[in-house]
Amino acid sequence: PLILAFVEGKIAYSAMDQVGLNRLKYPFNVVPIYVPSTAYLKLEDVVYAFSKGVDAVALLEGRPELIELVKKRVQEFQDKLDEIGMESMRLWFTDAPVPSFRKLRDFFEQLKSMAEDLGPPPEIDTSILEEGV
């Protein structure tokens, strides 16, 4: 399964770097995408990823002042995904402070396992992107 990880660009991305520097392995099918903050992501970004064949999406936020906001937004996104026929379980969130970088390997392994269990995602009508989700 293909997993797209939106990674906050300072703290969470540094945590991802530490995973590599410490030679910890996470699934090869995780594609990290640098973003200034996951708080800036819109539901349309997530839906677009699924419409292009991504099996699961992860949001990794490292800025402590934004953790609760991003958690709340992920819950809202999950509710909306359920409404449009996409399994909300395919969207995950974790905080990613640098000292906790080791947990990222397990996080991605669990996400990969879940995506394998669910199989391919259902087709999404991309016209909802134009209507505004």
C-alpha positions as a printed Julia matrix, in Angstrom:
133×3 Matrix{Float64}:
   0.0    0.0    0.0
   1.09   3.55  -0.73
   1.16   5.81   2.34
   1.46   9.57   2.01
   2.81  11.32   5.12
   2.35  15.07   5.4
   5.19  16.05   7.75
   5.43  19.42   9.52
   8.64  20.99   8.31
  10.69  21.75  11.4
  10.15  19.5   14.39
   8.36  16.51  12.82
  10.68  16.52   9.81
  13.66  16.54  12.2
  12.12  13.52  13.93
  11.88  11.77  10.54
  15.54  12.65   9.93
  16.45  11.05  13.25
  14.73   7.85  12.17
  17.08   7.68   9.2
  20.19   8.83  11.07
  19.61   6.11  13.65
  19.16   3.55  10.88
  15.65   2.65  11.94
  13.63   1.27   9.11
  10.05   2.15   8.32
   8.04   0.8    5.38
   9.54   1.73   2.02
   6.1    2.69   0.72
   5.82   5.7    3.06
   6.3    8.91   1.08
   7.01  11.89   3.35
   5.9   15.29   2.07
   7.31  18.41   3.73
   4.66  20.99   4.7
   5.14  24.13   6.82
   2.47  22.78   9.18
  -0.19  20.11   8.91
  -2.6   22.71  10.31
  -2.58  24.32   6.85
  -3.86  21.2    5.1
  -7.39  21.15   3.78
  -9.69  18.2    3.4
  -9.34  18.67  -0.35
  -5.62  17.81  -0.05
  -6.45  14.51   1.63
  -9.28  13.65  -0.77
  -7.03  14.47  -3.74
  -4.37  12.07  -2.43
  -6.95   9.28  -2.14
  -8.3   10.05  -5.62
  -4.78   9.54  -7.01
  -4.45   6.05  -5.52
  -2.94   6.63  -2.08
  -4.03   3.9    0.35
  -3.51   5.84   3.6
  -2.61   9.36   4.68
  -0.7   10.35   7.81
  -0.33  13.8    9.32
   2.72  14.34  11.53
   2.79  17.57  13.5
   5.66  18.61  15.74
   4.67  22.07  16.91
   3.22  21.62  20.42
   0.93  24.64  20.16
  -0.81  23.09  17.12
  -1.24  19.48  18.25
  -4.77  19.87  19.62
  -5.9   21.93  16.64
  -4.62  19.35  14.17
  -6.16  16.48  16.17
  -9.52  18.25  16.01
  -9.19  18.9   12.27
  -8.25  15.27  11.61
 -11.41  14.17  13.45
 -13.46  16.57  11.32
 -11.76  15.26   8.18
 -12.46  11.67   9.22
 -16.15  12.46   9.75
 -16.34  14.01   6.28
 -14.45  11.09   4.7
 -17.06   8.72   6.13
 -19.79  10.88   4.6
 -18.28  10.65   1.12
 -17.7    6.89   1.29
 -13.99   6.73   2.18
 -13.0    4.74   5.25
 -11.9    7.3    7.83
  -9.46   4.74   9.24
  -7.22   5.57   6.29
  -6.38   8.98   7.79
  -4.08   8.95  10.81
  -2.41  11.58  12.97
   0.5   11.57  15.38
   2.45  14.23  17.18
   6.11  13.94  16.28
   8.47  15.62  18.74
  12.12  14.9   18.03
  12.77  12.98  21.3
   9.98  10.54  20.35
  11.31   9.78  16.87
  11.53   6.04  17.59
   7.74   5.76  17.78
   7.45   6.76  14.13
   8.65   3.36  12.92
   5.86   1.61  14.84
   3.34   4.25  13.77
   4.1    3.63  10.09
   4.18  -0.17  10.52
   0.7   -0.06  12.11
  -0.61   2.23   9.38
   0.81  -0.07   6.69
  -0.76  -3.12   8.35
  -4.14  -1.39   8.55
  -3.95  -0.34   4.89
  -3.09  -3.92   3.87
  -6.04  -5.24   5.87
  -8.46  -2.75   4.28
  -7.24  -3.38   0.74
  -7.51  -0.79  -2.03
  -9.49   2.33  -1.18
 -12.89   2.84  -2.77
 -13.18   5.11  -5.79
 -13.91   8.72  -4.94
 -16.01  10.97  -7.12
 -13.52  13.79  -7.71
 -16.34  16.19  -8.56
 -16.64  16.72  -4.82
 -13.32  18.55  -5.04
 -14.94  21.17  -7.27
 -18.02  21.42  -5.06
 -15.92  22.03  -1.97
 -15.87  19.39   0.7
